C-alpha positions as semicolon CSV with decimal commas, in nm:
position;residue;x (nm);y (nm);z (nm)
1;M;-2,732;3,272;-2,697
2;A;-2,672;3,186;-3,061
3;N;-2,659;3,558;-3,151
4;F;-2,479;3,665;-2,836
5;F;-2,153;3,769;-3,000
6;S;-2,333;3,964;-3,276
7;A;-2,567;4,149;-3,034
8;S;-2,512;4,502;-2,905
9;Q;-2,361;4,563;-2,564
10;E;-2,704;4,635;-2,416
11;E;-2,848;4,317;-2,567
12;Q;-2,552;4,119;-2,436
13;Q;-2,622;4,251;-2,086
14;E;-2,987;4,152;-2,115
15;I;-2,894;3,804;-2,233
16;L;-2,644;3,760;-1,949
17;L;-2,897;3,886;-1,693
18;S;-3,161;3,650;-1,827
19;F;-2,914;3,361;-1,821
20;W;-2,817;3,447;-1,464
21;Q;-3,181;3,466;-1,347
22;R;-3,256;3,124;-1,497
23;F;-2,942;2,938;-1,392
24;K;-2,796;3,126;-1,095
25;Y;-2,861;2,849;-0,842
26;L;-2,707;2,588;-1,069
27;I;-2,402;2,810;-1,126
28;I;-2,361;2,873;-0,752
29;F;-2,397;2,503;-0,675
30;A;-2,140;2,409;-0,939
31;F;-1,895;2,668;-0,808
32;V;-1,936;2,550;-0,448
33;A;-1,897;2,188;-0,557
34;I;-1,571;2,268;-0,736
35;V;-1,436;2,452;-0,432
36;F;-1,530;2,169;-0,196
37;S;-1,378;1,915;-0,435
38;I;-1,043;2,099;-0,439
39;V;-1,040;2,157;-0,063
40;G;-1,154;1,800;0,007
41;S;-0,887;1,651;-0,218
42;D;-0,615;1,856;-0,047
43;Y;-0,747;1,753;0,295
44;I;-0,758;1,383;0,207
45;T;-0,406;1,395;0,065
46;S;-0,277;1,580;0,370
47;S;-0,456;1,343;0,610
48;S;-0,326;1,040;0,423
49;Q;0,032;1,167;0,440
50;E;-0,001;1,243;0,812
51;E;-0,146;0,897;0,881
52;H;0,133;0,731;0,681
53;F;0,398;0,926;0,871
54;E;0,237;0,835;1,205
55;T;0,224;0,465;1,116
56;A;0,582;0,466;0,985
57;S;0,701;0,633;1,306
58;L;0,519;0,377;1,519
59;Y;0,669;0,092;1,317
60;Q;1,018;0,239;1,351
61;S;0,962;0,250;1,727
62;Y;0,843;-0,111;1,719
63;L;1,158;-0,222;1,533
64;E;1,384;-0,040;1,776
65;T;1,214;-0,161;2,096
66;D;1,051;-0,491;1,991
67;D;0,765;-0,375;2,213
68;Q;0,453;-0,591;2,171
69;D;0,230;-0,308;2,295
70;V;0,352;-0,082;2,014
71;G;0,290;-0,363;1,767
72;K;-0,063;-0,404;1,902
73;R;-0,125;-0,032;1,855
74;I;-0,021;-0,058;1,490
75;I;-0,247;-0,358;1,428
76;D;-0,543;-0,203;1,609
77;A;-0,517;0,143;1,453
78;H;-0,385;0,056;1,107
79;S;-0,503;-0,300;1,054
80;D;-0,500;-0,291;0,674
81;S;-0,158;-0,130;0,637
82;V;0,159;-0,304;0,523
83;Y;0,313;-0,209;0,859
84;A;0,047;-0,411;1,041
85;D;0,132;-0,715;0,828
86;F;0,502;-0,675;0,906
87;V;0,413;-0,669;1,276
88;R;0,199;-0,981;1,233
89;L;0,489;-1,165;1,068
90;N;0,719;-1,078;1,356
91;E;0,464;-1,155;1,625
92;A;0,387;-1,490;1,458
93;K;0,757;-1,576;1,484
94;R;0,757;-1,471;1,850
95;N;0,446;-1,680;1,926
96;F;0,588;-1,985;1,751
97;Q;0,910;-1,957;1,951
98;N;0,698;-1,933;2,267
99;D;0,514;-2,256;2,172
100;D;0,191;-2,077;2,082
101;S;0,142;-2,227;1,736
102;L;-0,230;-2,148;1,720
103;K;-0,176;-1,774;1,760
104;A;0,112;-1,783;1,512
105;I;-0,106;-1,963;1,257
106;E;-0,387;-1,708;1,305
107;L;-0,152;-1,414;1,245
108;L;0,007;-1,571;0,937
109;K;-0,331;-1,657;0,784
110;T;-0,435;-1,293;0,829
111;V;-0,127;-1,176;0,636
112;I;-0,198;-1,429;0,359
113;N;-0,562;-1,321;0,330
114;N;-0,473;-0,951;0,336
115;N;-0,249;-1,001;0,032
116;A;-0,459;-1,257;-0,152
117;N;-0,561;-1,022;-0,434
118;A;-0,210;-0,924;-0,538
119;A;-0,176;-0,944;-0,916
120;E;0,195;-1,021;-0,902
121;F;0,430;-1,211;-0,672
122;N;0,383;-1,071;-0,321
123;P;0,684;-1,107;-0,085
124;L;0,468;-1,058;0,225
125;Q;0,231;-1,337;0,130
126;A;0,519;-1,563;0,027
127;T;0,696;-1,509;0,360
128;A;0,375;-1,579;0,552
129;K;0,316;-1,901;0,358
130;I;0,673;-2,022;0,414
131;R;0,648;-1,959;0,788
132;L;0,303;-2,119;0,806
133;A;0,429;-2,427;0,620
134;K;0,718;-2,450;0,866
135;I;0,470;-2,461;1,155
136;Y;0,259;-2,725;0,978
137;L;0,567;-2,939;0,915
138;D;0,673;-2,901;1,278
139;N;0,323;-3,009;1,387
140;Q;0,327;-3,293;1,129
141;D;0,022;-3,148;0,955
142;F;0,155;-3,254;0,617
143;N;-0,172;-3,233;0,426
144;E;-0,209;-2,872;0,541
145;V;0,124;-2,794;0,375
146;L;0,006;-2,939;0,044
147;S;-0,326;-2,756;0,072
148;L;-0,144;-2,430;0,144
149;F;0,064;-2,451;-0,174
150;E;-0,214;-2,579;-0,402
151;S;-0,346;-2,223;-0,435
152;T;-0,001;-2,072;-0,488
153;D;0,073;-1,982;-0,849
154;E;0,445;-1,914;-0,810
155;L;0,636;-2,147;-0,577
156;T;0,979;-2,039;-0,456
157;S;1,261;-2,285;-0,398
158;T;1,186;-2,290;-0,024
159;M;0,816;-2,355;-0,086
160;L;0,898;-2,640;-0,324
161;E;1,132;-2,793;-0,067
162;Q;0,865;-2,768;0,203
163;K;0,610;-2,923;-0,033
164;A;0,854;-3,206;-0,104
165;D;0,913;-3,257;0,270
166;A;0,538;-3,300;0,321
167;E;0,506;-3,536;0,023
168;N;0,798;-3,742;0,149
169;A;0,643;-3,766;0,496
170;L;0,317;-3,886;0,339
171;G;0,500;-4,152;0,141
172;Q;0,449;-3,977;-0,193
173;F;0,810;-4,034;-0,294
174;N;0,778;-3,976;-0,669
175;K;0,604;-3,644;-0,613
176;A;0,859;-3,554;-0,348
177;R;1,146;-3,629;-0,588
178;A;0,990;-3,406;-0,856
179;S;0,935;-3,123;-0,608
180;Y;1,290;-3,152;-0,473
181;M;1,427;-3,137;-0,827
182;L;1,226;-2,822;-0,899
183;A;1,347;-2,671;-0,571
184;L;1,704;-2,753;-0,673
185;Q;1,657;-2,586;-1,011
186;N;1,518;-2,269;-0,851
187;S;1,773;-2,243;-0,571
188;T;2,083;-2,023;-0,586
189;N;2,202;-2,096;-0,232
190;Q;2,482;-2,353;-0,217
191;S;2,396;-2,472;0,135
192;S;2,030;-2,518;0,043
193;M;2,123;-2,702;-0,275
194;A;2,348;-2,938;-0,081
195;L;2,069;-3,010;0,169
196;I;1,815;-3,074;-0,108
197;N;2,056;-3,314;-0,277
198;M;2,089;-3,504;0,050
199;K;1,711;-3,527;0,081
200;I;1,685;-3,660;-0,275
201;S;1,950;-3,924;-0,198
202;D;1,760;-4,030;0,116
203;L;1,427;-4,076;-0,065
204;E;1,269;-4,422;-0,065
205;G;1,239;-4,598;-0,398
206;E;0,869;-4,686;-0,398
207;E;0,542;-4,517;-0,311
208;I;0,348;-4,621;-0,001
209;E;0,019;-4,772;-0,113
């Protein structure tokens, strides 16, 4: 092959024929592999787009009808999708309002775990944690609230306020004051700021031993 371009036409044909006889199966396999790769990529892309459209349509129907059966279909068929997590958030709220705290907690923990590997602040996970903390506070599971936020890198104003509520209930007044102050610094809502200031004013002066 080194002298291919300097060989005569007849010699070039002989070289090509020899090359073909030696490597024809490899060439055919490579060609077929390339074709299948292109076709397969197009099919996967097309299938992914169709599945996304189907899930989005189902979720739109769920929003319009608030139908639990439609929500269940989304969770069962598309469990790892963002739409399924949105359904879980809504169903957790419904279960909590219907006094089924255990089911609500289960759904919220699933959302938290599904978004645990997010590199940046994740609104879905944050919403799930806030709603879960609300249930824990309502059930007076104050240590669960603190445990929930221990693994949270970025605490929102609402999270800090919930953390402070739990610390206050446990008699950890100094920690509660610090958390309320941080919540106050991070809040931009005037009503929330007024409420936090009231909570700070109502704090006891000494820690419970």
